[in-house]
PDB file of C-alpha atoms in Angstrom:
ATOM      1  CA  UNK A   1     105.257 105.864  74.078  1.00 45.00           C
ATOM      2  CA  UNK A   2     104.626 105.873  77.771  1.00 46.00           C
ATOM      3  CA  UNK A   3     102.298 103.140  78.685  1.00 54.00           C
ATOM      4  CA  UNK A   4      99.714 105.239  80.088  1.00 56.00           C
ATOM      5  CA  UNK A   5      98.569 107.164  76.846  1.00 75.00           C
ATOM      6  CA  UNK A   6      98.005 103.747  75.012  1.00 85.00           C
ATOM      7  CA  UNK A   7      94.706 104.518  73.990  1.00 88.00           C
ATOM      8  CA  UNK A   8      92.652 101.211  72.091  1.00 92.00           C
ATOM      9  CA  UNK A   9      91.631 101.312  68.493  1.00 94.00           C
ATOM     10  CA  UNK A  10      88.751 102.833  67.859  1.00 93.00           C
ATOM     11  CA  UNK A  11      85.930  99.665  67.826  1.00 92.00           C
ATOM     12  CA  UNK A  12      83.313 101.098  65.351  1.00 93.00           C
ATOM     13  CA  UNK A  13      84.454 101.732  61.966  1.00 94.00           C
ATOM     14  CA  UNK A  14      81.445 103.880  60.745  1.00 92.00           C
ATOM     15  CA  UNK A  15      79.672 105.886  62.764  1.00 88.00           C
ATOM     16  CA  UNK A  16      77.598 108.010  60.438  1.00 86.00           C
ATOM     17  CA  UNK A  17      74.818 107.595  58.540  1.00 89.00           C
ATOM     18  CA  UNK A  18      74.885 104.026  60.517  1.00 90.00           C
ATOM     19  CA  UNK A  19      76.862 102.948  63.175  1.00 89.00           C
ATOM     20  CA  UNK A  20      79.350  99.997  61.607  1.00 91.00           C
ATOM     21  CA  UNK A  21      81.861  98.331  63.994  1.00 91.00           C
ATOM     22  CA  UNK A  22      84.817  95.878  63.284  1.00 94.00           C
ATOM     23  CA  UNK A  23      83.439  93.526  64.847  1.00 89.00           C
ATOM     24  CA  UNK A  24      80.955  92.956  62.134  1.00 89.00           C
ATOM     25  CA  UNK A  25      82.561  94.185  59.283  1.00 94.00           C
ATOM     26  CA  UNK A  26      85.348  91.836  59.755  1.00 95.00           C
ATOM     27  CA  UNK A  27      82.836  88.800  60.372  1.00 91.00           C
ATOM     28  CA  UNK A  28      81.426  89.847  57.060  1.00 92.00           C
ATOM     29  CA  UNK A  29      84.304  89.787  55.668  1.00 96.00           C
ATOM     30  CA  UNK A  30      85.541  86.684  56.436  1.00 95.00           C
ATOM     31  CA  UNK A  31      82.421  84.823  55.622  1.00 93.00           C
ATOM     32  CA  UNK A  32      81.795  86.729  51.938  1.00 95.00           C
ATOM     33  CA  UNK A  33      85.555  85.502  51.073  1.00 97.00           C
ATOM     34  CA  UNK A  34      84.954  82.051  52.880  1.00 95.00           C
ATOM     35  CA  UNK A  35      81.412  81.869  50.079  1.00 95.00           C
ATOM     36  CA  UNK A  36      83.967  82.956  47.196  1.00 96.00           C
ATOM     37  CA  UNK A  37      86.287  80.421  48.053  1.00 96.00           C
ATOM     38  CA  UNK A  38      83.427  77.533  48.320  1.00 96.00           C
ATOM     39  CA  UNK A  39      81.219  78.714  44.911  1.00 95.00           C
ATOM     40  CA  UNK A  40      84.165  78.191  42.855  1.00 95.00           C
ATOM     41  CA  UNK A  41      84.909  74.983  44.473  1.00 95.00           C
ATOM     42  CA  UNK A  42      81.486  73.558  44.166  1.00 93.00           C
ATOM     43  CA  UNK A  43      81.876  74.107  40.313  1.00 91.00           C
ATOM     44  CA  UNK A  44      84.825  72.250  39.567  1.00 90.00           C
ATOM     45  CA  UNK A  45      82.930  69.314  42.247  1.00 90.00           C
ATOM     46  CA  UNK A  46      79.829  69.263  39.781  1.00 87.00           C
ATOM     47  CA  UNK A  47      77.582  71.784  42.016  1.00 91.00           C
ATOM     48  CA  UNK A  48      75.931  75.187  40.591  1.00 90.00           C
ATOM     49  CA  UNK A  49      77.895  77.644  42.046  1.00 83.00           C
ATOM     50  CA  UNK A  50      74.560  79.282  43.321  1.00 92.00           C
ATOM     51  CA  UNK A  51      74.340  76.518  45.732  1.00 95.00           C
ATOM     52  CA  UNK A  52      76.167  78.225  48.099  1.00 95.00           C
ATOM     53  CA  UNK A  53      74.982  81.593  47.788  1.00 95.00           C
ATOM     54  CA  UNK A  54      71.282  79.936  49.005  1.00 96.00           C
ATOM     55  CA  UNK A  55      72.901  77.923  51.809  1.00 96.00           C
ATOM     56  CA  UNK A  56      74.497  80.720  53.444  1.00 94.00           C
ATOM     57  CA  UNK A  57      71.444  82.618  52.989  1.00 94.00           C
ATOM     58  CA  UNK A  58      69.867  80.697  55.317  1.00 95.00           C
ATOM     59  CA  UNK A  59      73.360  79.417  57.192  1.00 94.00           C
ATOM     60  CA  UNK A  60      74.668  82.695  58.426  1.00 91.00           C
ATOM     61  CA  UNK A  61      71.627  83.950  60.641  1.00 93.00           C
ATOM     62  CA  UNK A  62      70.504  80.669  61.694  1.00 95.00           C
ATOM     63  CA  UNK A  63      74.159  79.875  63.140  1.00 92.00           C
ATOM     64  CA  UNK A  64      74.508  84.128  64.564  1.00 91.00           C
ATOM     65  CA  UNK A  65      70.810  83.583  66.212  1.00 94.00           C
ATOM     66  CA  UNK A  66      72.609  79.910  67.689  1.00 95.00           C
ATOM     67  CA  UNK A  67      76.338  81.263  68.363  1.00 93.00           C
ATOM     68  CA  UNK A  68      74.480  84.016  70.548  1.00 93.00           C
ATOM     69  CA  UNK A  69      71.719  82.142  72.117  1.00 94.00           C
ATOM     70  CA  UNK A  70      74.869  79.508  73.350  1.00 93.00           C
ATOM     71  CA  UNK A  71      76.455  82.440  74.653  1.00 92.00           C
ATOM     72  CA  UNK A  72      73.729  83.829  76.548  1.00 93.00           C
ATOM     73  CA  UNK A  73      72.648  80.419  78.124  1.00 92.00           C
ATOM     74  CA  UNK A  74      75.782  79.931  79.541  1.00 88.00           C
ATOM     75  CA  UNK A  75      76.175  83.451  80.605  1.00 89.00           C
ATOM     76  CA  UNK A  76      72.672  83.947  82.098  1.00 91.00           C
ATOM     77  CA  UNK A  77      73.115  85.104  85.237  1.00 88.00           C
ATOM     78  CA  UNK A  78      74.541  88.020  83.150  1.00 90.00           C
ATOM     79  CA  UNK A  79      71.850  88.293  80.689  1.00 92.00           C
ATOM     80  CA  UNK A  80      68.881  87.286  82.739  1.00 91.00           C
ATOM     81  CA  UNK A  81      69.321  90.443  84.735  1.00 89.00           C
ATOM     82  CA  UNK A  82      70.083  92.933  81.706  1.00 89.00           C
ATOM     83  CA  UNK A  83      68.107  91.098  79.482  1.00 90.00           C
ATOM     84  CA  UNK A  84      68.157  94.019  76.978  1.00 90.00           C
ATOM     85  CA  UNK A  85      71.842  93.524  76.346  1.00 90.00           C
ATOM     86  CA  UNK A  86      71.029  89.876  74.556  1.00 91.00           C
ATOM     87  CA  UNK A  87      70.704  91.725  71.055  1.00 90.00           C
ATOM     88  CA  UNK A  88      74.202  93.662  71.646  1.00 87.00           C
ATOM     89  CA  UNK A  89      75.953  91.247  69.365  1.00 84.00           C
ATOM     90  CA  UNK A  90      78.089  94.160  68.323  1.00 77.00           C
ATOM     91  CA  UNK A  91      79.944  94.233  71.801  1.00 77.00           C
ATOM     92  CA  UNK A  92      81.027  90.397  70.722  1.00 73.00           C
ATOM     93  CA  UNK A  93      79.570  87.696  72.643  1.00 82.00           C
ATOM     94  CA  UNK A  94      79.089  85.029  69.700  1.00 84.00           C
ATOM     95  CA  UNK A  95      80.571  81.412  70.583  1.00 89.00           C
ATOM     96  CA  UNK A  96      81.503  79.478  67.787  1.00 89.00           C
ATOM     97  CA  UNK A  97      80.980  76.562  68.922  1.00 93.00           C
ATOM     98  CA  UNK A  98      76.929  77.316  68.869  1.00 94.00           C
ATOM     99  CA  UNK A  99      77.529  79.184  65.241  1.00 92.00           C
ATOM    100  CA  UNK A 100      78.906  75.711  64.370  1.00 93.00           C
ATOM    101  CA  UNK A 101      76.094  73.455  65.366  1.00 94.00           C
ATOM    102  CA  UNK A 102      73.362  76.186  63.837  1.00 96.00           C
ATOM    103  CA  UNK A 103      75.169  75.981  60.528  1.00 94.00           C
ATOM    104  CA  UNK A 104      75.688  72.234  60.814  1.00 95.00           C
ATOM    105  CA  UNK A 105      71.849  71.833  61.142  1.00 96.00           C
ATOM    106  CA  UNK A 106      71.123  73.988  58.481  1.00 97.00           C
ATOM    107  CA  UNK A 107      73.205  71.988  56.339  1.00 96.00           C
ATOM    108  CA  UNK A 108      71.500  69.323  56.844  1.00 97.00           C
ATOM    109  CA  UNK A 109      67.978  70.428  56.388  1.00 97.00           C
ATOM    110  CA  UNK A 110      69.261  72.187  53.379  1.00 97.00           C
ATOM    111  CA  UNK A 111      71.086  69.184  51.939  1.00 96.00           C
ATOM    112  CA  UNK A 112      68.115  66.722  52.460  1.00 96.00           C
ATOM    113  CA  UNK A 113      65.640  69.387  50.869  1.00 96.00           C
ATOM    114  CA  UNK A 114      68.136  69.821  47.496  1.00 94.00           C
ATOM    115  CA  UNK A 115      68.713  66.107  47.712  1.00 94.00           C
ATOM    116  CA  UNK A 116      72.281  66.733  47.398  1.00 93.00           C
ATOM    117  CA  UNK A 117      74.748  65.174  49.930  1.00 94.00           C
ATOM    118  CA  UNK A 118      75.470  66.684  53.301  1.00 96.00           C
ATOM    119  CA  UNK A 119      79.197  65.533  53.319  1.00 96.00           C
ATOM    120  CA  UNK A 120      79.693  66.499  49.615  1.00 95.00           C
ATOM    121  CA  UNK A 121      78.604  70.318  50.907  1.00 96.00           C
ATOM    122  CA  UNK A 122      80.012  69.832  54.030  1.00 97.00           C
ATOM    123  CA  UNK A 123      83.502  68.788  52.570  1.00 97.00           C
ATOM    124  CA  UNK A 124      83.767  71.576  49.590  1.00 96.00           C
ATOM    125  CA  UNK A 125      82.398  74.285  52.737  1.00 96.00           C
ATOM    126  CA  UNK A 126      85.340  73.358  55.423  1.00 97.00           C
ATOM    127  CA  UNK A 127      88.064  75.172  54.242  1.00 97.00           C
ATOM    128  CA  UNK A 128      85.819  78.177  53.995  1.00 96.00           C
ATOM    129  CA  UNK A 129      84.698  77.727  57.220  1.00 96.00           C
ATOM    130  CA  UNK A 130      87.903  77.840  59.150  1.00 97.00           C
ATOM    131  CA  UNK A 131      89.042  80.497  57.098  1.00 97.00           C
ATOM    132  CA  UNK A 132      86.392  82.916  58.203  1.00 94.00           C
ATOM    133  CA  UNK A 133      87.037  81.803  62.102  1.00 95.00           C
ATOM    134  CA  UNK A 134      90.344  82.485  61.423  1.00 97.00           C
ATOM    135  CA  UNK A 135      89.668  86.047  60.572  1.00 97.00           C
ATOM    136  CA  UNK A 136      86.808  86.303  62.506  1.00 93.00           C
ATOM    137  CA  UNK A 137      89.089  86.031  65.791  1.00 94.00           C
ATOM    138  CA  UNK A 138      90.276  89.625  64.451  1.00 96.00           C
ATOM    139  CA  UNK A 139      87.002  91.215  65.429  1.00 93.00           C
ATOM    140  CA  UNK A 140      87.473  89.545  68.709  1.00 92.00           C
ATOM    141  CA  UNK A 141      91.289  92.127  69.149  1.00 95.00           C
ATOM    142  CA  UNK A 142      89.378  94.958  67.801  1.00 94.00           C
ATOM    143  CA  UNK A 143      86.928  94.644  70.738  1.00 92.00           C
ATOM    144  CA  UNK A 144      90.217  93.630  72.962  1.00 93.00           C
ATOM    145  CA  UNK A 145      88.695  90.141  73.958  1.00 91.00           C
ATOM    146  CA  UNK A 146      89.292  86.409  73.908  1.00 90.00           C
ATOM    147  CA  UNK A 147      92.589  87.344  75.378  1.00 95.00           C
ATOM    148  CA  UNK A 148      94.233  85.191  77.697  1.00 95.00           C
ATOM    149  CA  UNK A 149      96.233  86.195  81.200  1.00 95.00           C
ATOM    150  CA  UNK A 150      98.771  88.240  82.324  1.00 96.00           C
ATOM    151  CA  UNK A 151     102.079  88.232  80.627  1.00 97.00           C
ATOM    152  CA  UNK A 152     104.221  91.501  80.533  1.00 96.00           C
ATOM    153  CA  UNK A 153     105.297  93.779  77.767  1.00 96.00           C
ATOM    154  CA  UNK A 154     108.750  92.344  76.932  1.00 96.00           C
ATOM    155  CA  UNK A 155     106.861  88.836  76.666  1.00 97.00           C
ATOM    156  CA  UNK A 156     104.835  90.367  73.936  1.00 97.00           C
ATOM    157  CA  UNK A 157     107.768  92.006  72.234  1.00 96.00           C
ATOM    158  CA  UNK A 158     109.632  88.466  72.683  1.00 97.00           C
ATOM    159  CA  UNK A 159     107.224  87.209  70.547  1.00 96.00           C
ATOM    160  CA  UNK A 160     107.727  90.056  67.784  1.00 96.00           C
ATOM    161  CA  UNK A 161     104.354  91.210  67.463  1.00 96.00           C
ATOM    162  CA  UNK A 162     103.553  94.118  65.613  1.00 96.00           C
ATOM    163  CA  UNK A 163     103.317  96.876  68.039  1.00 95.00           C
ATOM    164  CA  UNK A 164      99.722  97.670  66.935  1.00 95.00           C
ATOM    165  CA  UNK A 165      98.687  94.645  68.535  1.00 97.00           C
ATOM    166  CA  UNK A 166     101.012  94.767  71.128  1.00 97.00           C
ATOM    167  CA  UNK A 167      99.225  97.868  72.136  1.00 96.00           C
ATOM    168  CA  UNK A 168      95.841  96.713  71.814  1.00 97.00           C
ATOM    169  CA  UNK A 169      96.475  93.856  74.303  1.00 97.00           C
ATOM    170  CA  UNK A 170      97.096  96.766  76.989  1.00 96.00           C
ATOM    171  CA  UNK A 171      93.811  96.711  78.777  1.00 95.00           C
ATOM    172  CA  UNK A 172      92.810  98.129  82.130  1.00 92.00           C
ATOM    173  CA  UNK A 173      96.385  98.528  82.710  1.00 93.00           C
ATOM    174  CA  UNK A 174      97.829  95.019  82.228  1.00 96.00           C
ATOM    175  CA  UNK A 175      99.437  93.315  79.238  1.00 97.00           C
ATOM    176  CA  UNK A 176      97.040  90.119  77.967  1.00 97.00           C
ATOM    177  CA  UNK A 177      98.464  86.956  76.103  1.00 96.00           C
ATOM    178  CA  UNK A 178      96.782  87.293  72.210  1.00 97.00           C
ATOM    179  CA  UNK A 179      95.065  84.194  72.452  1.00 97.00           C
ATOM    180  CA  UNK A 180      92.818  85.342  70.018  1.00 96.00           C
ATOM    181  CA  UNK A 181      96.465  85.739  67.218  1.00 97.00           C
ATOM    182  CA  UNK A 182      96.858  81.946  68.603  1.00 97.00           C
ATOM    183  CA  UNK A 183      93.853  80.624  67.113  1.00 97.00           C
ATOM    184  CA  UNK A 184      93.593  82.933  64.094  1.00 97.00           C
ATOM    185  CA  UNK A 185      97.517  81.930  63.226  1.00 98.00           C
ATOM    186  CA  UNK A 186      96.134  78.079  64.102  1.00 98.00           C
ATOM    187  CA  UNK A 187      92.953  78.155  61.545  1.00 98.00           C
ATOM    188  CA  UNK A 188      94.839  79.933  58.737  1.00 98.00           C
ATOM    189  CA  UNK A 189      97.300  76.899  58.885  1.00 98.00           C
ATOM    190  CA  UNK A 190      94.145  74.460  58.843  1.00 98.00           C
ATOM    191  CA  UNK A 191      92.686  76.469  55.956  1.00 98.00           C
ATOM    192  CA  UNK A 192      96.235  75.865  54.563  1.00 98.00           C
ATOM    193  CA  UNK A 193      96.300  71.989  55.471  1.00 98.00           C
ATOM    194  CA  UNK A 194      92.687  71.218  54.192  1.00 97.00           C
ATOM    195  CA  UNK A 195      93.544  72.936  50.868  1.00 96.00           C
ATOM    196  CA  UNK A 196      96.238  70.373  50.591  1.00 96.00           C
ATOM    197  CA  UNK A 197      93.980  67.874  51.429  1.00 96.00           C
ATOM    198  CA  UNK A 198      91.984  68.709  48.690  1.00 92.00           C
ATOM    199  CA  UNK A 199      94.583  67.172  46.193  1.00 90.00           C
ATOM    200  CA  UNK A 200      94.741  63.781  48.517  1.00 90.00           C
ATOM    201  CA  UNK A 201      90.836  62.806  47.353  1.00 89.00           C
ATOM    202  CA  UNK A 202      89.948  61.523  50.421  1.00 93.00           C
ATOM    203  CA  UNK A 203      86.518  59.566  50.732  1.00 95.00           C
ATOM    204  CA  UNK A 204      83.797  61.708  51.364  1.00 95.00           C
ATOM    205  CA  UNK A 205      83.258  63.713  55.010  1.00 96.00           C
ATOM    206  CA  UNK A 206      86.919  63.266  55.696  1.00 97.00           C
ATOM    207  CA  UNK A 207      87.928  66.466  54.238  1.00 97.00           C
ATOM    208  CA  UNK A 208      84.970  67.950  57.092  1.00 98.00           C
ATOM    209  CA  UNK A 209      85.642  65.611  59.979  1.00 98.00           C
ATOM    210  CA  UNK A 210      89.564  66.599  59.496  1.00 98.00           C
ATOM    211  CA  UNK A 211      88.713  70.756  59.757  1.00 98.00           C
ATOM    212  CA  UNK A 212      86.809  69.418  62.824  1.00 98.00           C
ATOM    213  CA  UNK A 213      89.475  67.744  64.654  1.00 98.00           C
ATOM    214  CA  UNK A 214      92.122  70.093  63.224  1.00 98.00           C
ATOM    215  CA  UNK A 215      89.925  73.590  64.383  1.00 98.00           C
ATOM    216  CA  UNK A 216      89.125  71.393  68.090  1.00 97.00           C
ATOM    217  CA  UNK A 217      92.560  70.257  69.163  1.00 98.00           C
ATOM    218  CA  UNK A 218      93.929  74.324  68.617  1.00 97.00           C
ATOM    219  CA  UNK A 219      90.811  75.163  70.677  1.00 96.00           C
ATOM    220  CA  UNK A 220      91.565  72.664  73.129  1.00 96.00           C
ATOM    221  CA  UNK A 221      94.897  74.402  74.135  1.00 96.00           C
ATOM    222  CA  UNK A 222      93.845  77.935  73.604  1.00 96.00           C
ATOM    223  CA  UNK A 223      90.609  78.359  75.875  1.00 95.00           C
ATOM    224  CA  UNK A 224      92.835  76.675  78.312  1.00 93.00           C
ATOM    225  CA  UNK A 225      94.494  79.776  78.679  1.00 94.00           C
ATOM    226  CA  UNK A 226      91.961  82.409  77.883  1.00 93.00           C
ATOM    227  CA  UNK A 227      90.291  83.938  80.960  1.00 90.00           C
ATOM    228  CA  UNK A 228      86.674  84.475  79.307  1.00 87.00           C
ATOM    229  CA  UNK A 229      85.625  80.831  78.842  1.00 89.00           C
ATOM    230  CA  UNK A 230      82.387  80.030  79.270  1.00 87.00           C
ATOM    231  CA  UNK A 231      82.290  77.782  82.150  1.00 87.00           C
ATOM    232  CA  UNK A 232      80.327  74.144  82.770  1.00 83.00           C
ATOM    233  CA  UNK A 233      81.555  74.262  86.319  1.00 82.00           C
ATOM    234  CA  UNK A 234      84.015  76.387  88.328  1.00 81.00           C
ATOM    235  CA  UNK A 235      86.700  74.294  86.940  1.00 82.00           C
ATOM    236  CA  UNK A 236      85.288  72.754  83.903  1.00 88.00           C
ATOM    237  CA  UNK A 237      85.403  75.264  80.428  1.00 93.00           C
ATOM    238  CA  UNK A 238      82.680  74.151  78.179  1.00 93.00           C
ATOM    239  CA  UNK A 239      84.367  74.305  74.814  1.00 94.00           C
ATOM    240  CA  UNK A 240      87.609  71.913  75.661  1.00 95.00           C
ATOM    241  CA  UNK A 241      84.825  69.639  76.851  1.00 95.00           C
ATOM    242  CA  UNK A 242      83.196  70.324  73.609  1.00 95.00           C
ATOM    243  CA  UNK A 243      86.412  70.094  71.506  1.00 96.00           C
ATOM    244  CA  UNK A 244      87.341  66.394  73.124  1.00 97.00           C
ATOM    245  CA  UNK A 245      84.269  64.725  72.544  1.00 97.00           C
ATOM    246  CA  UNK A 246      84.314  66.390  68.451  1.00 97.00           C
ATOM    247  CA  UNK A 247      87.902  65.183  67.927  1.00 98.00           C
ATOM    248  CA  UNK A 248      86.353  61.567  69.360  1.00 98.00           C
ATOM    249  CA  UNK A 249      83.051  62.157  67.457  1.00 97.00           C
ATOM    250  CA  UNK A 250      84.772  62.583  64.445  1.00 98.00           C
ATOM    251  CA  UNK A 251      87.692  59.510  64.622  1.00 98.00           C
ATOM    252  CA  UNK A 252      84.249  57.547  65.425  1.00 98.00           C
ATOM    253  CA  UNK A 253      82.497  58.817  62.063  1.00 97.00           C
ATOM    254  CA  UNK A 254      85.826  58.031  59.869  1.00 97.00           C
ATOM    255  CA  UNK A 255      86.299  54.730  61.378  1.00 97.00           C
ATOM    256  CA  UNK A 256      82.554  53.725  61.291  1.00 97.00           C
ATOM    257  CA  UNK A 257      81.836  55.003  58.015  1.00 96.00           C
ATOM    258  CA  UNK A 258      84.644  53.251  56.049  1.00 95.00           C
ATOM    259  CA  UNK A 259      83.442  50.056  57.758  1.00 94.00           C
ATOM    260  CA  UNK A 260      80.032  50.751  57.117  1.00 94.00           C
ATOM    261  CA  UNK A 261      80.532  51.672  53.644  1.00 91.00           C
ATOM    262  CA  UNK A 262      79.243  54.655  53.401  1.00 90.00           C
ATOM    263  CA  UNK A 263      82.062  56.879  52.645  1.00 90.00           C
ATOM    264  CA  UNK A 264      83.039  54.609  49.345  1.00 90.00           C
ATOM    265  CA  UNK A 265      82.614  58.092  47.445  1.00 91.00           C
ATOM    266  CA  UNK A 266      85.820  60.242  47.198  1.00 91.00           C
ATOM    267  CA  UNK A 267      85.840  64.118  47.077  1.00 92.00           C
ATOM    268  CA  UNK A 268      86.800  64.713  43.485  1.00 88.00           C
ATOM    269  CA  UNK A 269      84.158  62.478  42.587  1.00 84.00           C
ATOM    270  CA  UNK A 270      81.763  65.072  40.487  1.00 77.00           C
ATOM    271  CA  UNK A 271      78.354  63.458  41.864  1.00 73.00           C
ATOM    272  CA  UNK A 272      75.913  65.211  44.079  1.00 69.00           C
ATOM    273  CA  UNK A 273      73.835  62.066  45.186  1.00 68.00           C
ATOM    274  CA  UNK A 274      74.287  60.803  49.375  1.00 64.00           C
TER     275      UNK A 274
END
């Protein structure tokens, strides 16, 4: 196929009686598999399944409304001058990283309310999390972003991509490195690793604080080569800044809170009290 008739996939998936794109749908999809995955969890933990079926009905806006506010802050220039594209979440434009402290809150609130611990949700709800970044990154090829820079076609096929994606990475006339297949390949491994983990009964957080330092050292390495970052200066990309001080945020919160004694519980313990 001659490069020039690449054309990209097609970005909405429905467009009749209501307009549905990919972006969305696959969102949804990751975070109805990533609620399956934690209500059967939370029953063999000593939870009601239902739990997590309330938490997320709260969860999932709150962190959308914060991933989107985070990346219109740092985008404002943008935004303050076509204010009427700030509801476009469609066209992408969520950062996780804001998702992740809206959810995190909520959590919180949520635990303290149900007087149920925060790190007992917080531990059975990581692997769930990461799973649904990891496919969530998919919506981000379907709307060919969160790509990183220039590389050629015979670096792509090098890496023996599927030629669907190969072909999506063709934008504007230039090959992009799949930075977005990075991550996605580096969260299903954590999804994979905190599964393990599961069977190791750590105390309880750990199984949370390790998706957090897990999910922030792949981020680390891939925004440094994406070319969409939100920036905190001209040289300075907000989320490795971000993804250092969790990774030293949550060593800190191990360390302290086996010292402290607060994290005497262990995950396969089947109480729900703090």
């Amino acid at each position: 196929m001659l490069m020039g008739n690449i054309q990209p996939l097609d970005p909405i998936l429905i467009s009749w009686p209501i307009t549905i794109y990919w972006y969305g749908a696959i969102i949804g999809t990751g975070a109805l598999l990533g609620l399956w995955i934690a209500m059967r969890e939370s029953e063999r933990r000593g939870l009601n399944k239902d739990i997590f079926v309330d938490l997320v009905l709260f969860a999932i806006p709150i962190a959308i409304i914060c991933a989107r506010l985070y990346y219109v802050i740092f985008q404002w220039d943008y935004y303050g001058a076509n204010p009427g594209e700030i509801i476009k979440i469609w066209e992408g434009g969520l950062a996780i990283h804001g998702g992740l402290i809206g959810a995190i809150a909520t959590g919180v609130v949520f635990a303290k309310v149900r007087g149920i611990s925060f790190w007992k949700l917080a531990d059975i709800g990581a692997p769930s999390i990461i799973l649904g970044q990891a496919i969530g990154r998919w919506g981000n090829f379907m709307n060919q972003e969160a790509h990183g820079g220039e590389v050629t076609r015979g670096f792509l096929e090098g890496l023996h991509l599927p030629q669907f994606i190969i072909d999506q990475m063709y934008i504007n006339g230039t090959y992009y490195h799949p930075t977005f297949l990075y991550e996605s390949i580096w969260n299903f491994v954590g999804f994979g690793l905190l599964l393990l983990l599961r069977r190791v009964n750590l105390r309880r957080g750990e199984l949370f604080l390790s998706y957090v330092i897990w999910y922030s050292i792949g981020r680390y390495f891939v925004e440094g080569m994406r070319t969409d970052s939100l920036m905190l200066t001209e040289g300075l990309r907000i989320a490795q800044v971000i993804s250092i001080a969790l990774v030293l945020l949550a060593i800190g919160l191990i360390v302290v809170r086996r010292m402290t004694g607060l994290a005497n519980k262990k995950y396969l313990d089947t109480d729900t009290a703090s």
